[in-house]
Coordinates of N, CA, C and O in Angstrom, one line a residue:
M1 N 23.2 -18.4 13.0 CA 21.9 -17.7 13.1 C 20.8 -18.5 12.5 O 20.9 -19.1 11.4
R2 N 19.7 -18.6 13.2 CA 18.5 -19.3 12.8 C 17.5 -18.2 12.3 O 17.4 -17.2 13.0
I3 N 16.8 -18.5 11.3 CA 15.7 -17.7 10.8 C 14.4 -18.5 10.8 O 14.4 -19.6 10.2
K4 N 13.4 -17.9 11.4 CA 12.1 -18.6 11.4 C 11.0 -17.7 10.8 O 11.1 -16.5 11.0
L5 N 10.1 -18.3 10.1 CA 9.0 -17.5 9.5 C 7.7 -18.1 9.9 O 7.5 -19.3 9.8
D6 N 6.8 -17.3 10.5 CA 5.6 -17.8 11.1 C 4.5 -17.0 10.4 O 4.3 -15.8 10.6
I7 N 3.7 -17.7 9.5 CA 2.6 -17.0 8.7 C 1.3 -17.5 9.2 O 1.0 -18.7 9.4
S8 N 0.4 -16.5 9.5 CA -0.9 -16.8 10.0 C -1.9 -15.7 9.7 O -1.5 -14.5 9.7
V9 N -3.1 -16.0 9.3 CA -4.1 -15.0 9.1 C -4.5 -14.2 10.3 O -5.1 -13.2 10.3
D10 N -4.1 -14.7 11.5 CA -4.4 -14.1 12.8 C -3.5 -12.8 13.0 O -3.9 -12.0 13.8
Y11 N -2.4 -12.6 12.2 CA -1.6 -11.5 12.4 C -2.1 -10.3 11.5 O -2.4 -10.5 10.3
S12 N -2.2 -9.2 12.1 CA -2.7 -8.0 11.4 C -1.6 -7.2 10.7 O -1.8 -6.4 9.8
E13 N -0.4 -7.4 11.2 CA 0.7 -6.7 10.6 C 2.0 -7.5 10.8 O 2.0 -8.5 11.6
K14 N 3.1 -7.1 10.1 CA 4.3 -7.9 10.2 C 5.1 -7.4 11.4 O 5.0 -6.2 11.8
E15 N 5.7 -8.4 12.1 CA 6.5 -8.1 13.3 C 7.8 -8.9 13.2 O 7.8 -10.1 12.9
I16 N 8.9 -8.2 13.4 CA 10.2 -8.9 13.4 C 10.8 -8.8 14.8 O 10.9 -7.7 15.4
I17 N 11.2 -9.9 15.4 CA 11.8 -10.0 16.7 C 13.2 -10.6 16.6 O 13.3 -11.7 15.9
I18 N 14.2 -9.9 17.1 CA 15.6 -10.4 17.1 C 15.9 -10.9 18.5 O 15.8 -10.0 19.5
K19 N 16.2 -12.1 18.7 CA 16.6 -12.6 20.0 C 18.1 -12.9 20.0 O 18.6 -13.6 19.1
T20 N 18.8 -12.3 20.9 CA 20.3 -12.4 21.0 C 20.8 -12.2 22.4 O 20.1 -11.6 23.2
N21 N 22.0 -12.7 22.7 CA 22.5 -12.5 24.0 C 23.3 -11.2 24.1 O 23.7 -10.8 25.2
K22 N 23.6 -10.6 23.0 CA 24.3 -9.3 23.0 C 24.1 -8.5 21.7 O 23.8 -9.1 20.7
K23 N 24.2 -7.2 21.8 CA 24.0 -6.4 20.6 C 25.4 -6.2 20.0 O 26.2 -5.4 20.5
D24 N 25.7 -6.8 18.8 CA 27.0 -6.7 18.2 C 26.8 -6.1 16.8 O 25.7 -5.6 16.4
D25 N 27.9 -6.1 16.0 CA 27.9 -5.5 14.6 C 26.9 -6.2 13.7 O 26.2 -5.6 12.9
E26 N 26.8 -7.5 13.9 CA 25.8 -8.3 13.0 C 24.4 -7.9 13.3 O 23.6 -7.7 12.4
V27 N 24.0 -7.7 14.5 CA 22.7 -7.3 14.9 C 22.5 -5.9 14.4 O 21.4 -5.5 13.9
E28 N 23.4 -5.0 14.6 CA 23.3 -3.6 14.1 C 23.1 -3.6 12.5 O 22.2 -2.8 12.0
D29 N 23.8 -4.4 11.8 CA 23.6 -4.5 10.3 C 22.2 -5.0 10.0 O 21.6 -4.5 9.1
I30 N 21.7 -6.0 10.7 CA 20.4 -6.5 10.5 C 19.3 -5.4 10.7 O 18.4 -5.2 9.9
I31 N 19.5 -4.7 11.8 CA 18.5 -3.6 12.1 C 18.6 -2.5 11.0 O 17.6 -2.0 10.6
K32 N 19.8 -2.1 10.6 CA 19.9 -1.1 9.5 C 19.3 -1.5 8.2 O 18.6 -0.8 7.6
H33 N 19.5 -2.8 7.9 CA 18.8 -3.3 6.6 C 17.3 -3.3 6.8 O 16.6 -3.0 5.8
L34 N 16.8 -3.7 7.9 CA 15.3 -3.7 8.1 C 14.8 -2.3 8.1 O 13.7 -2.1 7.5
Q35 N 15.5 -1.4 8.6 CA 15.0 0.0 8.6 C 15.0 0.5 7.2 O 14.1 1.3 6.8
A36 N 16.0 0.2 6.4 CA 16.1 0.6 5.0 C 14.9 0.0 4.2 O 14.3 0.7 3.4
V37 N 14.6 -1.2 4.5 CA 13.4 -1.8 3.8 C 12.1 -1.1 4.2 O 11.3 -0.8 3.3
E38 N 12.0 -0.8 5.5 CA 10.8 -0.2 5.9 C 10.6 1.2 5.4 O 9.5 1.6 5.0
S39 N 11.7 2.0 5.2 CA 11.6 3.3 4.8 C 11.6 3.4 3.2 O 11.4 4.5 2.7
K40 N 11.8 2.3 2.6 CA 12.0 2.4 1.1 C 10.8 3.0 0.4 O 11.0 3.8 -0.5
F41 N 9.6 2.7 0.8 CA 8.5 3.2 0.1 C 7.7 4.2 1.1 O 6.4 4.1 1.0
N42 N 8.3 5.0 1.8 CA 7.6 6.0 2.6 C 7.2 7.2 1.7 O 6.2 7.8 2.0
H43 N 8.0 7.4 0.7 CA 7.8 8.6 -0.2 C 7.9 8.1 -1.6 O 8.7 7.2 -1.9
L44 N 7.1 8.7 -2.5 CA 7.2 8.4 -3.9 C 7.3 9.8 -4.6 O 6.7 10.8 -4.1
N45 N 7.9 9.8 -5.7 CA 7.9 11.0 -6.6 C 6.7 10.9 -7.5 O 6.5 9.9 -8.2
G46 N 5.9 12.0 -7.5 CA 4.8 12.1 -8.4 C 5.0 13.3 -9.3 O 5.6 14.3 -8.9
Y47 N 4.5 13.2 -10.6 CA 4.7 14.2 -11.6 C 3.4 14.7 -12.1 O 2.5 14.0 -12.4
I48 N 3.3 16.1 -12.2 CA 2.3 16.8 -12.9 C 3.0 17.7 -13.9 O 3.7 18.6 -13.4
D49 N 2.8 17.4 -15.1 CA 3.5 18.1 -16.2 C 5.0 18.0 -15.9 O 5.6 16.9 -15.8
E50 N 5.7 19.1 -15.8 CA 7.2 19.1 -15.6 C 7.6 19.3 -14.1 O 8.8 19.4 -13.8
T51 N 6.6 19.2 -13.2 CA 6.9 19.5 -11.8 C 6.9 18.1 -11.0 O 6.0 17.3 -11.2
V52 N 7.9 17.9 -10.2 CA 8.0 16.7 -9.4 C 7.6 17.0 -8.0 O 8.0 18.0 -7.4
Y53 N 6.7 16.2 -7.4 CA 6.2 16.3 -6.0 C 6.7 15.1 -5.2 O 6.6 14.0 -5.7
S54 N 7.0 15.3 -4.0 CA 7.3 14.2 -3.1 C 6.0 13.9 -2.3 O 5.5 14.7 -1.6
L55 N 5.5 12.7 -2.5 CA 4.3 12.2 -2.0 C 4.5 11.3 -0.8 O 5.3 10.3 -0.9
Q56 N 3.9 11.5 0.3 CA 3.9 10.6 1.4 C 2.9 9.5 1.2 O 1.8 9.8 0.7
L57 N 3.2 8.3 1.5 CA 2.2 7.2 1.2 C 0.9 7.4 1.9 O -0.1 7.1 1.4
R58 N 0.9 7.9 3.1 CA -0.3 8.1 3.8 C -1.3 9.1 3.2 O -2.5 9.1 3.4
E59 N -0.8 9.9 2.3 CA -1.6 10.9 1.5 C -2.3 10.3 0.3 O -3.2 10.8 -0.2
I60 N -1.8 9.1 -0.1 CA -2.3 8.5 -1.3 C -3.5 7.7 -1.0 O -3.5 6.8 -0.2
L61 N -4.6 7.9 -1.8 CA -5.8 7.2 -1.7 C -5.7 5.9 -2.4 O -6.1 4.8 -1.9
F62 N -5.3 6.0 -3.7 CA -5.2 4.8 -4.5 C -4.3 5.0 -5.7 O -4.0 6.1 -6.0
F63 N -3.8 3.9 -6.2 CA -3.0 3.9 -7.5 C -3.9 3.3 -8.5 O -4.6 2.3 -8.3
E64 N -3.8 3.8 -9.7 CA -4.6 3.3 -10.8 C -3.9 3.4 -12.1 O -3.1 4.4 -12.4
T65 N -4.1 2.4 -13.0 CA -3.5 2.5 -14.3 C -4.5 3.2 -15.3 O -5.7 2.9 -15.2
N66 N -3.9 3.9 -16.2 CA -4.7 4.6 -17.2 C -3.9 4.4 -18.5 O -2.9 5.1 -18.6
E67 N -4.4 3.6 -19.4 CA -3.6 3.3 -20.6 C -2.3 2.6 -20.1 O -2.3 1.6 -19.4
R68 N -1.1 3.2 -20.4 CA 0.1 2.6 -20.0 C 0.8 3.3 -18.8 O 1.9 3.0 -18.5
N69 N 0.1 4.2 -18.2 CA 0.7 5.0 -17.1 C 0.0 4.6 -15.8 O -1.1 4.2 -15.7
V70 N 0.8 4.8 -14.7 CA 0.2 4.6 -13.4 C 0.1 5.9 -12.7 O 1.1 6.7 -12.7
Y71 N -1.0 6.2 -12.0 CA -1.2 7.4 -11.3 C -1.5 7.2 -9.8 O -2.2 6.2 -9.5
A72 N -0.9 8.1 -9.0 CA -1.2 8.0 -7.6 C -2.2 9.1 -7.3 O -2.0 10.3 -7.6
H73 N -3.4 8.8 -6.8 CA -4.4 9.7 -6.5 C -4.4 10.2 -5.0 O -4.4 9.3 -4.1
T74 N -4.4 11.5 -4.8 CA -4.5 12.0 -3.5 C -5.9 12.7 -3.5 O -6.7 12.6 -4.4
V75 N -6.2 13.4 -2.4 CA -7.6 14.0 -2.3 C -7.8 15.0 -3.4 O -8.9 15.1 -4.0
D76 N -6.8 15.7 -3.8 CA -6.9 16.8 -4.7 C -6.4 16.5 -6.1 O -6.8 17.2 -7.1
N77 N -5.4 15.6 -6.3 CA -4.7 15.5 -7.6 C -4.5 14.0 -7.9 O -4.6 13.1 -7.1
A78 N -4.0 13.9 -9.2 CA -3.6 12.6 -9.7 C -2.2 12.8 -10.2 O -2.0 13.6 -11.1
F79 N -1.2 12.1 -9.7 CA 0.2 12.3 -10.0 C 0.7 11.1 -10.8 O 0.5 9.9 -10.4
L80 N 1.4 11.3 -11.9 CA 2.0 10.3 -12.7 C 3.2 9.7 -11.9 O 4.0 10.5 -11.3
I81 N 3.3 8.4 -11.8 CA 4.5 7.9 -11.1 C 5.2 6.9 -12.0 O 4.6 6.4 -12.9
H82 N 6.5 6.7 -11.7 CA 7.3 5.8 -12.6 C 7.5 4.4 -12.0 O 8.6 3.9 -11.9
Y83 N 6.4 3.8 -11.6 CA 6.4 2.4 -11.2 C 5.2 1.7 -11.9 O 4.3 2.3 -12.3
R84 N 5.4 0.4 -12.0 CA 4.2 -0.4 -12.5 C 3.5 -0.9 -11.3 O 4.0 -1.0 -10.2
L85 N 2.2 -1.3 -11.5 CA 1.4 -1.7 -10.3 C 2.0 -3.0 -9.6 O 2.0 -3.0 -8.4
Y86 N 2.6 -3.9 -10.4 CA 3.1 -5.1 -9.7 C 4.3 -4.7 -8.9 O 4.5 -5.3 -7.8
E87 N 5.1 -3.7 -9.2 CA 6.2 -3.2 -8.4 C 5.7 -2.6 -7.1 O 6.2 -2.8 -6.0
L88 N 4.6 -1.8 -7.2 CA 4.0 -1.2 -6.1 C 3.5 -2.3 -5.1 O 3.6 -2.2 -3.9
E89 N 2.8 -3.2 -5.7 CA 2.1 -4.3 -4.9 C 3.2 -5.0 -4.1 O 2.9 -5.4 -3.0
E90 N 4.3 -5.3 -4.7 CA 5.4 -6.0 -4.0 C 6.0 -5.2 -2.9 O 6.5 -5.7 -1.9
N91 N 6.1 -3.9 -3.0 CA 6.9 -3.0 -2.1 C 6.1 -2.2 -1.2 O 6.6 -1.6 -0.2
L92 N 4.8 -2.0 -1.4 CA 4.0 -1.1 -0.5 C 3.7 -1.8 0.8 O 3.7 -3.0 0.9
P93 N 3.5 -1.0 1.9 CA 3.2 -1.6 3.2 C 1.8 -2.3 3.1 O 1.0 -2.2 2.2
D94 N 1.5 -3.0 4.2 CA 0.3 -3.8 4.3 C -1.0 -3.0 4.3 O -2.1 -3.5 4.1
D95 N -0.9 -1.7 4.4 CA -2.1 -0.8 4.3 C -2.6 -0.7 2.9 O -3.8 -0.2 2.7
F96 N -1.9 -1.1 2.0 CA -2.3 -1.0 0.6 C -2.6 -2.4 0.1 O -2.0 -3.4 0.4
L97 N -3.7 -2.5 -0.8 CA -4.2 -3.8 -1.2 C -4.7 -3.7 -2.7 O -5.3 -2.7 -3.1
R98 N -4.3 -4.7 -3.4 CA -4.7 -4.7 -4.8 C -6.2 -5.1 -4.8 O -6.7 -6.0 -4.1
V99 N -7.0 -4.3 -5.5 CA -8.5 -4.5 -5.5 C -9.1 -4.7 -6.9 O -10.3 -5.0 -7.1
S100 N -8.2 -4.6 -7.9 CA -8.6 -4.9 -9.3 C -7.4 -5.1 -10.2 O -6.3 -4.8 -9.7
K101 N -7.6 -5.4 -11.4 CA -6.5 -5.6 -12.3 C -5.7 -4.2 -12.5 O -4.5 -4.2 -12.7
S102 N -6.5 -3.1 -12.3 CA -5.9 -1.8 -12.6 C -5.7 -0.9 -11.4 O -5.5 0.3 -11.6
S103 N -5.9 -1.4 -10.2 CA -5.8 -0.5 -9.0 C -5.4 -1.1 -7.7 O -5.7 -2.3 -7.5
I104 N -4.8 -0.3 -6.9 CA -4.3 -0.7 -5.5 C -4.8 0.5 -4.6 O -4.6 1.6 -5.0
L105 N -5.4 0.2 -3.5 CA -5.9 1.2 -2.7 C -5.3 1.2 -1.3 O -4.8 0.2 -0.8
N106 N -5.4 2.4 -0.6 CA -5.0 2.5 0.8 C -6.2 2.3 1.7 O -7.1 3.0 1.7
V107 N -6.1 1.2 2.4 CA -7.3 0.7 3.2 C -7.6 1.7 4.3 O -8.8 1.9 4.6
N108 N -6.6 2.5 4.8 CA -6.8 3.4 5.8 C -7.6 4.7 5.4 O -8.1 5.4 6.2
E109 N -7.7 4.9 4.1 CA -8.4 6.0 3.6 C -9.9 5.7 3.1 O -10.5 6.6 2.6
I110 N -10.3 4.5 3.3 CA -11.7 4.1 2.8 C -12.7 4.7 3.8 O -12.6 4.6 5.0
L111 N -13.7 5.4 3.2 CA -14.9 5.9 3.9 C -16.0 4.8 3.9 O -16.6 4.5 5.0
S112 N -16.2 4.2 2.7 CA -17.3 3.2 2.7 C -17.1 2.2 1.5 O -16.4 2.5 0.6
L113 N -17.7 1.1 1.7 CA -17.7 0.0 0.7 C -19.2 -0.3 0.4 O -19.9 -0.7 1.4
T114 N -19.7 -0.1 -0.8 CA -21.1 -0.3 -1.1 C -21.2 -1.4 -2.2 O -20.6 -1.3 -3.2
R115 N -22.0 -2.4 -1.9 CA -22.3 -3.4 -2.9 C -23.6 -3.0 -3.7 O -24.6 -2.7 -3.0
S116 N -23.5 -3.1 -5.0 CA -24.7 -2.8 -5.8 C -24.7 -3.7 -7.0 O -23.8 -4.5 -7.2
V117 N -25.7 -3.5 -7.8 CA -25.8 -4.3 -9.0 C -24.7 -4.0 -10.0 O -24.2 -4.9 -10.7
T118 N -24.2 -2.8 -10.0 CA -23.1 -2.4 -10.9 C -21.7 -2.8 -10.4 O -20.8 -2.7 -11.2
G119 N -21.6 -3.1 -9.2 CA -20.3 -3.5 -8.6 C -20.1 -3.1 -7.2 O -21.0 -2.7 -6.5
N120 N -18.9 -3.3 -6.7 CA -18.5 -3.0 -5.3 C -17.8 -1.7 -5.4 O -16.6 -1.6 -5.8
L121 N -18.4 -0.6 -4.8 CA -17.8 0.7 -4.9 C -17.2 1.2 -3.6 O -17.8 1.1 -2.6
V122 N -16.0 1.7 -3.7 CA -15.3 2.2 -2.6 C -15.2 3.7 -2.7 O -14.8 4.2 -3.7
K123 N -15.7 4.4 -1.6 CA -15.6 5.8 -1.5 C -14.5 6.2 -0.5 O -14.3 5.5 0.5
F124 N -13.8 7.3 -0.7 CA -12.7 7.7 0.1 C -13.1 8.9 1.0 O -13.9 9.7 0.6
K125 N -12.4 9.1 2.1 CA -12.6 10.2 3.0 C -12.2 11.5 2.3 O -11.2 11.6 1.6
N126 N -13.0 12.5 2.6 CA -12.7 13.9 2.2 C -12.5 14.2 0.7 O -11.8 15.1 0.3
T127 N -13.1 13.4 -0.1 CA -13.0 13.6 -1.6 C -14.2 12.9 -2.3 O -14.9 12.1 -1.7
Y128 N -14.3 13.3 -3.5 CA -15.4 12.7 -4.4 C -14.9 11.5 -5.0 O -15.7 10.7 -5.7
K129 N -13.6 11.2 -5.0 CA -13.0 10.1 -5.7 C -13.5 8.7 -5.2 O -13.7 8.5 -4.0
Q130 N -13.7 7.8 -6.1 CA -14.1 6.5 -5.8 C -13.6 5.5 -6.9 O -13.3 5.9 -8.0
I131 N -13.5 4.2 -6.5 CA -13.1 3.2 -7.5 C -14.0 1.9 -7.2 O -14.5 1.7 -6.1
Y132 N -14.0 1.1 -8.2 CA -14.7 -0.2 -8.1 C -13.7 -1.3 -7.7 O -12.5 -1.3 -8.1
V133 N -14.2 -2.3 -6.9 CA -13.4 -3.4 -6.4 C -13.9 -4.6 -7.2 O -15.1 -4.9 -7.3
S134 N -13.0 -5.4 -7.7 CA -13.3 -6.6 -8.4 C -13.8 -7.6 -7.5 O -13.4 -7.7 -6.3
R135 N -14.8 -8.5 -7.9 CA -15.3 -9.5 -7.0 C -14.2 -10.4 -6.5 O -14.2 -11.0 -5.4
R136 N -13.2 -10.6 -7.4 CA -12.0 -11.5 -7.0 C -11.3 -11.0 -5.8 O -10.7 -11.8 -5.0
F137 N -11.3 -9.7 -5.5 CA -10.5 -9.2 -4.4 C -11.4 -8.7 -3.3 O -10.9 -8.2 -2.3
L138 N -12.7 -8.9 -3.4 CA -13.6 -8.4 -2.4 C -13.4 -9.0 -1.0 O -13.4 -8.3 0.0
K139 N -13.3 -10.3 -1.0 CA -13.1 -11.0 0.3 C -11.9 -10.5 1.1 O -12.0 -10.2 2.3
E140 N -10.8 -10.4 0.4 CA -9.6 -9.9 1.0 C -9.7 -8.5 1.5 O -9.2 -8.1 2.6
L141 N -10.4 -7.6 0.8 CA -10.7 -6.3 1.2 C -11.5 -6.3 2.5 O -11.2 -5.5 3.4
K142 N -12.5 -7.0 2.5 CA -13.4 -7.1 3.7 C -12.6 -7.6 4.9 O -12.7 -7.0 6.0
N143 N -11.7 -8.5 4.7 CA -10.8 -9.0 5.8 C -9.9 -7.9 6.3 O -9.7 -7.7 7.5
K144 N -9.3 -7.1 5.4 CA -8.5 -6.0 5.8 C -9.3 -4.9 6.5 O -8.8 -4.4 7.5
L145 N -10.5 -4.7 6.1 CA -11.3 -3.6 6.7 C -11.6 -4.1 8.2 O -11.7 -3.3 9.1
N146 N -11.9 -5.4 8.4 CA -12.2 -5.9 9.7 C -11.0 -5.8 10.6 O -11.1 -5.7 11.8
Q147 N -9.7 -5.9 10.1 CA -8.5 -5.8 10.9 C -8.0 -4.4 11.1 O -7.1 -4.2 11.9
R148 N -8.6 -3.5 10.4 CA -8.2 -2.1 10.4 C -8.2 -1.5 11.8 O -9.1 -1.7 12.5
K149 N -7.2 -0.7 12.1 CA -7.1 0.0 13.4 C -7.7 1.3 13.2 O -7.5 2.0 12.3
F150 N -8.5 1.7 14.2 CA -9.2 3.0 14.2 C -8.5 4.0 15.0 O -7.9 3.8 15.9

């Protein structure tokens, strides 16, 4: 079996193509493993006090650290989650992007990006919540926004 990796800024999302002359057990195993990786972070458990909630990734606006805890923000709530930002950054789909030392946002939920003297402010759809984007991550965010599907 040969494995090729083709990396380019021209690609807006990851795509895996399997070329084979027949569908056998090996191909089935590869497909199952890929599906497991894809579904790994579809849901996260979020906590408010003693209650556990199952959060779908598409509902999450952004992740943010506050002191030593990480919170997943939705339109209405902020849920404590048991992951570190670097773990989320490694495992979240391409719709999520690190935008500062303390936050990762869902690019699909951005309403606006405003540049001002005080910083680069991101506002989200259907909520009052907003976060600042570090200058270091601004270019990558703009690229993601340009590639975004409507």
